[in-house]
Short mmCIF file of C-alpha atoms in Angstrom, two decimals:
data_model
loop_
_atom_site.label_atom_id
_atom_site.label_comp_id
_atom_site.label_asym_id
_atom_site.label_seq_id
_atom_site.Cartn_x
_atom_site.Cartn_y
_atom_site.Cartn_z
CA UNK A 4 -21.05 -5.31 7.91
CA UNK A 5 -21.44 -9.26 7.73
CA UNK A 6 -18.03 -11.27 9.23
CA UNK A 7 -16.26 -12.74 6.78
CA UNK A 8 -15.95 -16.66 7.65
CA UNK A 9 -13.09 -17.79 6.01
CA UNK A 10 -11.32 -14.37 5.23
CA UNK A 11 -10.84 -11.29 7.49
CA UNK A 12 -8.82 -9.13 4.58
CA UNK A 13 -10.95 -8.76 1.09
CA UNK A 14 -7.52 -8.85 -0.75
CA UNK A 15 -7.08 -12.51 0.56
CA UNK A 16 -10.63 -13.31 -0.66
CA UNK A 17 -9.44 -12.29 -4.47
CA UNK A 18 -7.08 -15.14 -6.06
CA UNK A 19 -4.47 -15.10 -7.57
CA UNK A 20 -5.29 -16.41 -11.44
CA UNK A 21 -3.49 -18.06 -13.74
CA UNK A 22 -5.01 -16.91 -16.95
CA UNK A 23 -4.72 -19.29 -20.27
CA UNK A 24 -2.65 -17.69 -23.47
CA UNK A 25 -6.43 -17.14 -25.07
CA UNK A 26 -7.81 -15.48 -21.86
CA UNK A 27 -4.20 -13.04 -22.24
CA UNK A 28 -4.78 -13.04 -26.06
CA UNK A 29 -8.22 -11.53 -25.73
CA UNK A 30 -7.58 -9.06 -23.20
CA UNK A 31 -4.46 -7.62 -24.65
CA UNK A 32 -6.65 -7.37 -27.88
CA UNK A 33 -9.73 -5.46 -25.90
CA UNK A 34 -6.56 -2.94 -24.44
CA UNK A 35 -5.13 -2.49 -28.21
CA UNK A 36 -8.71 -1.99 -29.57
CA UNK A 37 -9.35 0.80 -26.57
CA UNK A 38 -6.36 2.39 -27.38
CA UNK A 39 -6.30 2.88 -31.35
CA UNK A 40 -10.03 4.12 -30.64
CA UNK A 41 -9.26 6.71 -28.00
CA UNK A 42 -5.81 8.05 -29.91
CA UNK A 43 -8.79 8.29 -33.03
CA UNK A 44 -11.31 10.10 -30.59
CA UNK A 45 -7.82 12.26 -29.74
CA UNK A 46 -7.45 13.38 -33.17
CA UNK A 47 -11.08 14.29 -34.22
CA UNK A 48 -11.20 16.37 -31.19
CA UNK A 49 -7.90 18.20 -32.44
CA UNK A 50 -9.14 18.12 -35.79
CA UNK A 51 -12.17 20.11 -34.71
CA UNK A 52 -10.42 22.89 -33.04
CA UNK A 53 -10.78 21.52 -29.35
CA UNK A 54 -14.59 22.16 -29.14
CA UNK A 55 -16.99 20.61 -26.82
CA UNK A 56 -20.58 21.60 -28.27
CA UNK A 57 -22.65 22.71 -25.56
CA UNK A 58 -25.75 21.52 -26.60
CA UNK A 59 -24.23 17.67 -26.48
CA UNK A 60 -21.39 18.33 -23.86
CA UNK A 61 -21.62 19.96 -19.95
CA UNK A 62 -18.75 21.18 -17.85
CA UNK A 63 -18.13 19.37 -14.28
CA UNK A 64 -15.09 20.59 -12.89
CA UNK A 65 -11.78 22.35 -13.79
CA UNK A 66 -8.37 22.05 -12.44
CA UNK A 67 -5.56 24.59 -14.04
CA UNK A 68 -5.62 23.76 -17.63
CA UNK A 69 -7.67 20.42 -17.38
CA UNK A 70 -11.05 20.40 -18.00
CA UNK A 71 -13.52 17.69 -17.47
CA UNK A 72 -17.05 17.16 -19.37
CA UNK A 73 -19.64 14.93 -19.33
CA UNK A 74 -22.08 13.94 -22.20
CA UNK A 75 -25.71 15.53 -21.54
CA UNK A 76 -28.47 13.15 -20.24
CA UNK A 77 -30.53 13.87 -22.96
CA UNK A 78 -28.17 13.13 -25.54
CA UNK A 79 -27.36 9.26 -27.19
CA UNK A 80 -25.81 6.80 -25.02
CA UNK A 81 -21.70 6.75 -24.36
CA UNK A 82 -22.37 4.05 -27.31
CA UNK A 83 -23.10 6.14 -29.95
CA UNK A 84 -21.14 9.23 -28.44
CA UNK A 85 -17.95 7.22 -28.70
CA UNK A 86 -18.35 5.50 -32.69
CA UNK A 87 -19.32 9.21 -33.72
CA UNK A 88 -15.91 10.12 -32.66
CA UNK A 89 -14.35 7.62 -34.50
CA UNK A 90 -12.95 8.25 -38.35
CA UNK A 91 -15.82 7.56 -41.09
CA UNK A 92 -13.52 5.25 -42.60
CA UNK A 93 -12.18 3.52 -39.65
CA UNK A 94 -8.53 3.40 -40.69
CA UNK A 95 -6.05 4.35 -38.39
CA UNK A 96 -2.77 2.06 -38.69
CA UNK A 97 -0.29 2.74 -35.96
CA UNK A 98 2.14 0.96 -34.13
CA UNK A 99 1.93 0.40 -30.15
CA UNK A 100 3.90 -1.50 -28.29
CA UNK A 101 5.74 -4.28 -29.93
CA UNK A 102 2.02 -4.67 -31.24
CA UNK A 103 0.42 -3.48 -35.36
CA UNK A 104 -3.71 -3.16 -34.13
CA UNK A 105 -6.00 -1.47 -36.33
CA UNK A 106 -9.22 0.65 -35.37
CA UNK A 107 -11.22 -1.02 -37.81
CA UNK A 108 -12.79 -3.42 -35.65
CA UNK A 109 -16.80 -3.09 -35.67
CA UNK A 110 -16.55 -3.34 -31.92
CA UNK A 111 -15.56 -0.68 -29.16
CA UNK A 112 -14.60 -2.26 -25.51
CA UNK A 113 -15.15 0.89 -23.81
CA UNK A 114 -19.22 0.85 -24.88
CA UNK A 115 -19.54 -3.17 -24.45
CA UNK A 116 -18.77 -2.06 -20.87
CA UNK A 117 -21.62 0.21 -20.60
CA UNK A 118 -23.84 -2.30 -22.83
CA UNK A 119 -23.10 -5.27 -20.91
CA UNK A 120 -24.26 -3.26 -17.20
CA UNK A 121 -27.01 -1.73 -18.94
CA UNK A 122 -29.89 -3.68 -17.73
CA UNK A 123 -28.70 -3.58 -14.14
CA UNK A 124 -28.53 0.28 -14.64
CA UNK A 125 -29.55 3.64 -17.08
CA UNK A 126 -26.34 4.60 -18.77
CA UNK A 127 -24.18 6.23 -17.24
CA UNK A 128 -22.58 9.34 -18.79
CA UNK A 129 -18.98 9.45 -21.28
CA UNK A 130 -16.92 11.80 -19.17
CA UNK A 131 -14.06 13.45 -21.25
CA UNK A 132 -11.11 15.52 -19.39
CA UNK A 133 -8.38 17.76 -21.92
CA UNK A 134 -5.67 20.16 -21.51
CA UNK A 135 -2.43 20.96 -21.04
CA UNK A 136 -0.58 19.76 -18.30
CA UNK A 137 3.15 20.83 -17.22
CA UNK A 138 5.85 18.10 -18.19
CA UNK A 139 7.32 16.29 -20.80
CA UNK A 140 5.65 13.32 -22.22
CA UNK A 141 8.38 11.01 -20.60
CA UNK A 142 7.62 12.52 -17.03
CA UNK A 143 3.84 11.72 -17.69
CA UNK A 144 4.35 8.45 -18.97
CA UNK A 145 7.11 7.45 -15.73
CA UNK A 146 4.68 9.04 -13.13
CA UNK A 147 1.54 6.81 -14.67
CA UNK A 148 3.46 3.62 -15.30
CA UNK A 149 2.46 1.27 -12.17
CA UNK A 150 4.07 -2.02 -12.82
CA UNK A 151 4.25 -3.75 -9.04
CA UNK A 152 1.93 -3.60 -6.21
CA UNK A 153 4.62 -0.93 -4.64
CA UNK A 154 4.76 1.47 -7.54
CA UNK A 155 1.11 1.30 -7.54
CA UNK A 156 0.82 2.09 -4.09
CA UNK A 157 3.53 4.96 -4.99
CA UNK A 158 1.02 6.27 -8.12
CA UNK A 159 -2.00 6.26 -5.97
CA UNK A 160 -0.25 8.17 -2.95
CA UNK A 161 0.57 11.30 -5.56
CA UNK A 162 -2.85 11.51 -7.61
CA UNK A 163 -4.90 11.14 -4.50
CA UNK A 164 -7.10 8.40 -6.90
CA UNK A 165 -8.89 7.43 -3.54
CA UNK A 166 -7.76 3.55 -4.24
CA UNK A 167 -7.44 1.95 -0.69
CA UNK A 168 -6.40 -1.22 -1.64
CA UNK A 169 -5.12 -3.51 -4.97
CA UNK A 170 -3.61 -6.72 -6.06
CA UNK A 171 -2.30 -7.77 -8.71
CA UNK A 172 -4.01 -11.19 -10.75
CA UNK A 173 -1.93 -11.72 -13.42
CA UNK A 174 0.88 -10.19 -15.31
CA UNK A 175 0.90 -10.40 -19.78
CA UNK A 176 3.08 -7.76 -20.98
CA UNK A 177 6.45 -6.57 -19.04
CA UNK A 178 8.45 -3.65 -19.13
CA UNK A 179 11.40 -4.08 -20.99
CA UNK A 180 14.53 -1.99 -22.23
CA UNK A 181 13.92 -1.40 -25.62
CA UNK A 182 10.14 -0.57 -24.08
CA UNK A 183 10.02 0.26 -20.50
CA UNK A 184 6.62 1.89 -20.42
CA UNK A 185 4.83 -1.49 -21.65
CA UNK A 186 2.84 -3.10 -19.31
CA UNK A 187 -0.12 -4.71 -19.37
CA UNK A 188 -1.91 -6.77 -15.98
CA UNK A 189 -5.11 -7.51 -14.63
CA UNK A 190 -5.27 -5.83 -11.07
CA UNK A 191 -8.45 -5.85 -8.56
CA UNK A 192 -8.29 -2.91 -6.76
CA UNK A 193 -10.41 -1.58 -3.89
CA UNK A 194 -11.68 2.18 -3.93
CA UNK A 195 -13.06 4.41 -1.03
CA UNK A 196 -16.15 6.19 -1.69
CA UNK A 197 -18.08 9.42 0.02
CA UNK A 198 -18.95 8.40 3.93
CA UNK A 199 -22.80 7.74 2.97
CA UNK A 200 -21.63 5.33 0.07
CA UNK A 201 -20.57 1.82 0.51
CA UNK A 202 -16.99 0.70 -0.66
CA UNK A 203 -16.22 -0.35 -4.02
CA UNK A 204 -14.03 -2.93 -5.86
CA UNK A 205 -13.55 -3.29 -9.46
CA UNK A 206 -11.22 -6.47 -11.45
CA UNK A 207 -9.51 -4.70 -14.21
CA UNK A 208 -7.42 -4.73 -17.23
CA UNK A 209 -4.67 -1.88 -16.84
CA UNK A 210 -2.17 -1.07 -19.96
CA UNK A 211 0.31 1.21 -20.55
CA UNK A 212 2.27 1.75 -23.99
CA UNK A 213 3.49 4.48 -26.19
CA UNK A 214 2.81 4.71 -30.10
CA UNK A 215 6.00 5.25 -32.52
CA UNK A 216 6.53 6.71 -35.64
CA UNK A 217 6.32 3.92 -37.94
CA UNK A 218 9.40 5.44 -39.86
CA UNK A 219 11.56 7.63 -37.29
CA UNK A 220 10.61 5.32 -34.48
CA UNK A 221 10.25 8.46 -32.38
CA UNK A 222 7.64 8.20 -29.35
CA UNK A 223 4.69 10.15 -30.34
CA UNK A 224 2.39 9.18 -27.97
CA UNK A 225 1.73 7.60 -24.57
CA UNK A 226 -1.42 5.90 -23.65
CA UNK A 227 -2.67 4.61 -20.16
CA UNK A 228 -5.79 2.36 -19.63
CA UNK A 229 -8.26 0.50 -17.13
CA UNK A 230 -10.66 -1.50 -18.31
CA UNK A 231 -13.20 -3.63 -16.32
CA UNK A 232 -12.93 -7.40 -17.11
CA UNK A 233 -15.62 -9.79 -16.43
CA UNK A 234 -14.37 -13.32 -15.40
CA UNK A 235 -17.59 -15.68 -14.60
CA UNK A 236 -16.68 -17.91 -11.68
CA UNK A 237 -13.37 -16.83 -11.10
CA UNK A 238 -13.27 -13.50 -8.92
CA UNK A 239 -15.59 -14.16 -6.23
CA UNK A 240 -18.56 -11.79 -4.94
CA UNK A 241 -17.39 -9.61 -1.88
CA UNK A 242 -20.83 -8.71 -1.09
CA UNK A 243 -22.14 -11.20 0.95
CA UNK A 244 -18.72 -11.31 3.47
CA UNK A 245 -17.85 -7.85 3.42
CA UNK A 246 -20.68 -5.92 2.03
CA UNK A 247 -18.01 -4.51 -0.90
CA UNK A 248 -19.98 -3.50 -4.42
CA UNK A 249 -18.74 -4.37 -7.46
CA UNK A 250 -18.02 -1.61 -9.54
CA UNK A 251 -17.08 -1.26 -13.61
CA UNK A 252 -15.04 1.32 -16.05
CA UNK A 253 -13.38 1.69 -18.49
CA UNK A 254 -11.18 4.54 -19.52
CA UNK A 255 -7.85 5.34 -21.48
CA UNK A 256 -5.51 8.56 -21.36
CA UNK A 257 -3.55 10.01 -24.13
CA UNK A 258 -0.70 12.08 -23.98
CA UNK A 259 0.93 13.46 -26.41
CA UNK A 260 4.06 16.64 -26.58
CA UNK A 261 2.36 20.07 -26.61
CA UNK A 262 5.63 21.69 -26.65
CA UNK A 263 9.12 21.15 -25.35
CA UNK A 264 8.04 21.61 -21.32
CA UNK A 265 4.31 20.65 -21.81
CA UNK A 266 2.08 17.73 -22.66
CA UNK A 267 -1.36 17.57 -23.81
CA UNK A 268 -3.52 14.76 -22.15
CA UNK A 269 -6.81 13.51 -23.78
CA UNK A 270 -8.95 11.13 -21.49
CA UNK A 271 -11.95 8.93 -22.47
CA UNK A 272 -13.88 7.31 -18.97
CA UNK A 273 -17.44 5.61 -18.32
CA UNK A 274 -17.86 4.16 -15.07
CA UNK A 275 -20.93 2.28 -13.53
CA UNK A 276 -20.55 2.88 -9.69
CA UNK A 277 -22.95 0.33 -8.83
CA UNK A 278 -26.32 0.30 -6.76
CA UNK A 279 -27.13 3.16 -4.69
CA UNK A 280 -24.89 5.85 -6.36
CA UNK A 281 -26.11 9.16 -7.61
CA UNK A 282 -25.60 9.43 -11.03
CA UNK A 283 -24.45 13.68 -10.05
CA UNK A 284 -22.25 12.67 -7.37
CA UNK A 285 -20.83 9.43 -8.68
CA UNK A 286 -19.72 11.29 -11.91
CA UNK A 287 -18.80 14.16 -9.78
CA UNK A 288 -16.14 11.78 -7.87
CA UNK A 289 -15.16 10.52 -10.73
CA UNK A 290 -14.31 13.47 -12.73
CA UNK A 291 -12.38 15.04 -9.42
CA UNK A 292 -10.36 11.39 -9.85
CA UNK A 293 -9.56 12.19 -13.18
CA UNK A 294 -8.54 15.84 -13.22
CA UNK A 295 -6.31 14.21 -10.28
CA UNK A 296 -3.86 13.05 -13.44
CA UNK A 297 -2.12 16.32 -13.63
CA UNK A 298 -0.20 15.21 -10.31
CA UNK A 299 1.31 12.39 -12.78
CA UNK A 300 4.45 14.87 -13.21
CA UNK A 301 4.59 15.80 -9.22
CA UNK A 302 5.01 11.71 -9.44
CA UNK A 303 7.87 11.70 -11.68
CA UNK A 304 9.53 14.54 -10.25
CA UNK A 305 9.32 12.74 -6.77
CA UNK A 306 10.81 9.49 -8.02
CA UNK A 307 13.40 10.97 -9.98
CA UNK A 308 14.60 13.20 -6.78
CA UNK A 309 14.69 9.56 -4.83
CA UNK A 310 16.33 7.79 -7.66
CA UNK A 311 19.24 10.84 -7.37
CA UNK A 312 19.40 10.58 -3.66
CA UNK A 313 19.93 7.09 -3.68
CA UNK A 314 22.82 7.41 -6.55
CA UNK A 315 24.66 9.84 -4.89
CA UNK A 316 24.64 8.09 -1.79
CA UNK A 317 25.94 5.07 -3.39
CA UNK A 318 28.57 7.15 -4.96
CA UNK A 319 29.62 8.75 -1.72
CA UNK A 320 28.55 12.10 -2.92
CA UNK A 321 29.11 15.09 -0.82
CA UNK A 322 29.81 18.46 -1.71
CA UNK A 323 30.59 19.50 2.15
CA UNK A 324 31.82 18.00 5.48
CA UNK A 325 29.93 21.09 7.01
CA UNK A 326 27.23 20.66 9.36
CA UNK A 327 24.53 23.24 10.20
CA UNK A 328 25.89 24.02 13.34
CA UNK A 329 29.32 24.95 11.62
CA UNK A 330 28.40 26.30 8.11
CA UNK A 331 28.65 29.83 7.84
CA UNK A 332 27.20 30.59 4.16
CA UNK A 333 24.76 29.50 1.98
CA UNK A 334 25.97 26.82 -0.42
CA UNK A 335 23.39 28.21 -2.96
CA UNK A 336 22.85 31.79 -2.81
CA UNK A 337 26.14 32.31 -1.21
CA UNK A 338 24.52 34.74 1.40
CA UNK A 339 25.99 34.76 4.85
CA UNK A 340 23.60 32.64 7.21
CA UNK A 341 24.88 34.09 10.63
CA UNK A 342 23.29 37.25 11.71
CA UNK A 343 23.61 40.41 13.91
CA UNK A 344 23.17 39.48 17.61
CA UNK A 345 23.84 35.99 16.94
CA UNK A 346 20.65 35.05 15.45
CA UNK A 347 21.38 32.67 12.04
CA UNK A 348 19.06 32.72 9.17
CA UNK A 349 16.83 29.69 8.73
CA UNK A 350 18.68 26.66 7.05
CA UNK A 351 18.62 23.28 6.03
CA UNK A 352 20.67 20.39 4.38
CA UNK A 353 19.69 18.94 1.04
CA UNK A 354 18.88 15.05 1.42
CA UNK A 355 20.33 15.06 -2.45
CA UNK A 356 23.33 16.54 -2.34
CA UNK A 357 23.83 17.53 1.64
CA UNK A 358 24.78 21.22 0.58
CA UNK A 359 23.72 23.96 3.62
CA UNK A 360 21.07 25.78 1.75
CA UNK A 361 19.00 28.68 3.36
CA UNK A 362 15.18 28.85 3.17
CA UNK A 363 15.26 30.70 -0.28
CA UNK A 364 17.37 27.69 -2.09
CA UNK A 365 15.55 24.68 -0.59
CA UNK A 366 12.21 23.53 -1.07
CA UNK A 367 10.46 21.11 0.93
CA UNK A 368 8.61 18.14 -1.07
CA UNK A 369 6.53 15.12 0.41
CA UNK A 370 8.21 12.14 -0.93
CA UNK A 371 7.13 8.57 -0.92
CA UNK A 372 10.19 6.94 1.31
CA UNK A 373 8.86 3.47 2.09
CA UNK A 374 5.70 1.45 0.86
CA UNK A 375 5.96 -1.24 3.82
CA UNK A 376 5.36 -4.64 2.34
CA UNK A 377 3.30 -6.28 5.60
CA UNK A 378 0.29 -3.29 5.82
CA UNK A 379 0.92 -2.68 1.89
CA UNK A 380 0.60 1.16 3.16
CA UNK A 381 3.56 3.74 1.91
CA UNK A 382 5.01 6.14 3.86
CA UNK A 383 5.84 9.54 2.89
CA UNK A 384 7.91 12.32 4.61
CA UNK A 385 8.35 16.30 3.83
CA UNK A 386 12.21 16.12 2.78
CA UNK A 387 14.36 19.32 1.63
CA UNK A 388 15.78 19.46 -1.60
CA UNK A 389 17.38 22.40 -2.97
CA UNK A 390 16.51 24.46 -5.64
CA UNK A 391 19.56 23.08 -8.00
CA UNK A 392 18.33 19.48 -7.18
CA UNK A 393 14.93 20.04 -7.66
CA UNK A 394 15.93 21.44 -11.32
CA UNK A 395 18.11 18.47 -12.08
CA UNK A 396 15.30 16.03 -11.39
CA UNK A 397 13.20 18.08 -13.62
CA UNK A 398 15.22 18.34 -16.54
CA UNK A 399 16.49 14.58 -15.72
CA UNK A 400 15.01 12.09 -18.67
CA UNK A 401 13.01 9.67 -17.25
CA UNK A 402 14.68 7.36 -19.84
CA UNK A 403 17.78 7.80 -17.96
CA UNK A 404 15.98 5.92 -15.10
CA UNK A 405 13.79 3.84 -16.15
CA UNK A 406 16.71 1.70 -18.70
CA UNK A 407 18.71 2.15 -16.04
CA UNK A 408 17.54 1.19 -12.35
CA UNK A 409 14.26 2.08 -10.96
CA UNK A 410 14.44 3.66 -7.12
CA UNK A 411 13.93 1.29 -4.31
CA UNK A 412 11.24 1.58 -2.43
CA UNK A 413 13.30 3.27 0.78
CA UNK A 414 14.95 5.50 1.38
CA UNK A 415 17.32 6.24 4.42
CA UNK A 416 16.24 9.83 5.71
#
């Protein structure tokens, strides 16, 4: 690796930008466009009973109910693959997120990725992942929703996305109240790779949003995206100083309610790994990334148990003054914790509610406690929770949070 001369960290060598309202104009539109085509995409595929033909479409990997395909090498480009999926007539009104976009436009972001890399490399393959994943659609929405550099770092930790690194260029959209999944920033990020492949960094567009019922105003859909941007000039080369590849993609997730305690998630992805990266393996990685999604809900589950530690400690809530040493029954099951012979069954104390549970009622969960702001690293620790806890921060809405007061990034164990 070639010593950098001027910068020793490749996050210092990315700027900071300070984009111009037609620059912000033009990439929210490219996020809008990827969206309304992708929620279109969604809806043929439900239209046609959930089918992936096997003489276009191959399966690469399974995880539970999520399934992951990639298009055929013999079959049209991701181009073509992704305007055939597309209604004939090209109208799909809906609203996003304080935004009206139509699908109507004659172009398709996603493909002008793979169009634009083309000569530098054979086209890569259109990678689609489906299924059913456990969770409402709020809990998928919260656990995807990465608005700072530490809830980033928080989102990568749970879906094991093998991201090493980010920063974040510039800001457009902001959560708000009346819309607190909206978001939309450009990011560079920097991702790890196999041991025989060099690291990678990409500059990209990420947006998050939900789609409402243009008459009930109900949330009928959440959507998550990263798309590669190209700025000439502006976001320098790491090659040369720290022997980093550039990498591109561009996909966008859908989620929609299967049922009451389920959602459905429908993902569109190309990425262009860059030089020296099996086509096999590269698609492999990044289909094992993808399928990685269903920990979105673990996520939201995690923050929500945080967010109700941290509110009953600032309400001084304690059900007991007893300690392990002097409790003599389970606060859960009731059952008696000291033995025959003086041995005591196994116990522990909730860090939510600081009941004596014994090992039946607790469970023990990996929890993001700190993302330290000087190595930009988070750590997590294996807290107990017990099983009434656990239940309350799955049942909890994440709206409840999330117009309310989003956890710190600590928290005191």
């Amino acid at each position: 690796m070639k010593h950098a001369t001027a910068k020793t960290n490749p996050r210092d060598a990315v700027p900071v930008l300070d984009l111009s309202p037609s620059e912000a104009t033009s990439i929210g539109e490219q996020v809008d466009r990827i969206a309304l085509d992708t929620i279109a995409a969604f809806d043929a595929f439900v239209e046609s009973n959930r089918q992936f033909p096997k003489n276009t479409w191959k399966l690469v990997k399974t995880r539970g109910e999520l399934c992951a395909y990639r298009t055929r090498r013999h079959r049209s480009s991701p181009e073509s693959q992704l305007r055939a999926t597309a209604p004939r007539d090209g109208r799909h009104m809906c609203e996003t997120s304080e935004t009206h976009i139509s699908s109507s436009s004659s172009s398709d972001d996603m493909a002008q990725t793979v169009v634009m890399e083309e000569r530098k490399q054979k086209t890569p393959p259109l990678v689609v992942v489906s299924g059913i994943v456990p969770g409402t659609l709020e809990d998928v929405m919260y656990g995807n929703v990465s608005d700072s550099d530490a809830t980033w770092r928080l989102r990568s930790h749970y879906l094991k996305d093998a991201h090493h690194d980010c920063k974040m260029l510039a800001t457009i959209r902001r959560p708000s109240a009346q819309d607190p999944f909206r978001f939309l920033a450009l990011r560079w990020s920097l991702k790890k790779f196999p041991v025989f492949m060099k690291m990678r960094d990409v500059v990209y567009a990420e947006s998050s949003g939900v789609v409402r019922d243009s008459v009930t105003n109900q949330i009928t859909a959440g959507y998550n995206i990263m798309h590669s941007i190209e700025l000439p000039g502006r976001i320098p080369d790491l090659a040369p100083d720290f022997d980093i590849l550039r990498f591109s993609m561009s996909l966008c997730f859908v989620a929609r309610a299967y049922d009451a305690r389920s959602t459905e998630i429908y993902c569109r992805a190309v990425c262009l790994p860059g030089p020296n990266a099996p086509e096999s393996i590269s698609t492999l990685i990044y289909a094992e990334n993808l399928l990685n999604s269903v920990n979105g809900v673990s996520c939201a589950v995690a923050k929500k148990l945080v967010w109700l530690s941290q509110e009953r400690e600032r309400q001084r809530f304690q059900y007991t003054k007893r300690t392990l040493a002097t409790a003599t029954h389970c606060q859960g099951c009731l059952r008696g914790l000291k033995l025959v012979g003086g041995l005591s069954r196994s116990a522990a104390v909730c860090q939510c509610c600081r009941r004596i549970v014994c090992g039946k009622c607790h469970r023990e969960k990996k929890v993001v406690v700190d993302v330290d702001p000087q190595t930009h690293g988070v750590v997590a620790k294996a807290l107990v929770f017990c099983l009434q806890c656990v239940a309350e921060a799955t049942e909890m809405s994440a709206m409840t949070i999330v117009n309310g007061s989003e956890p710190a990034m600590s928290l005191d164990t």
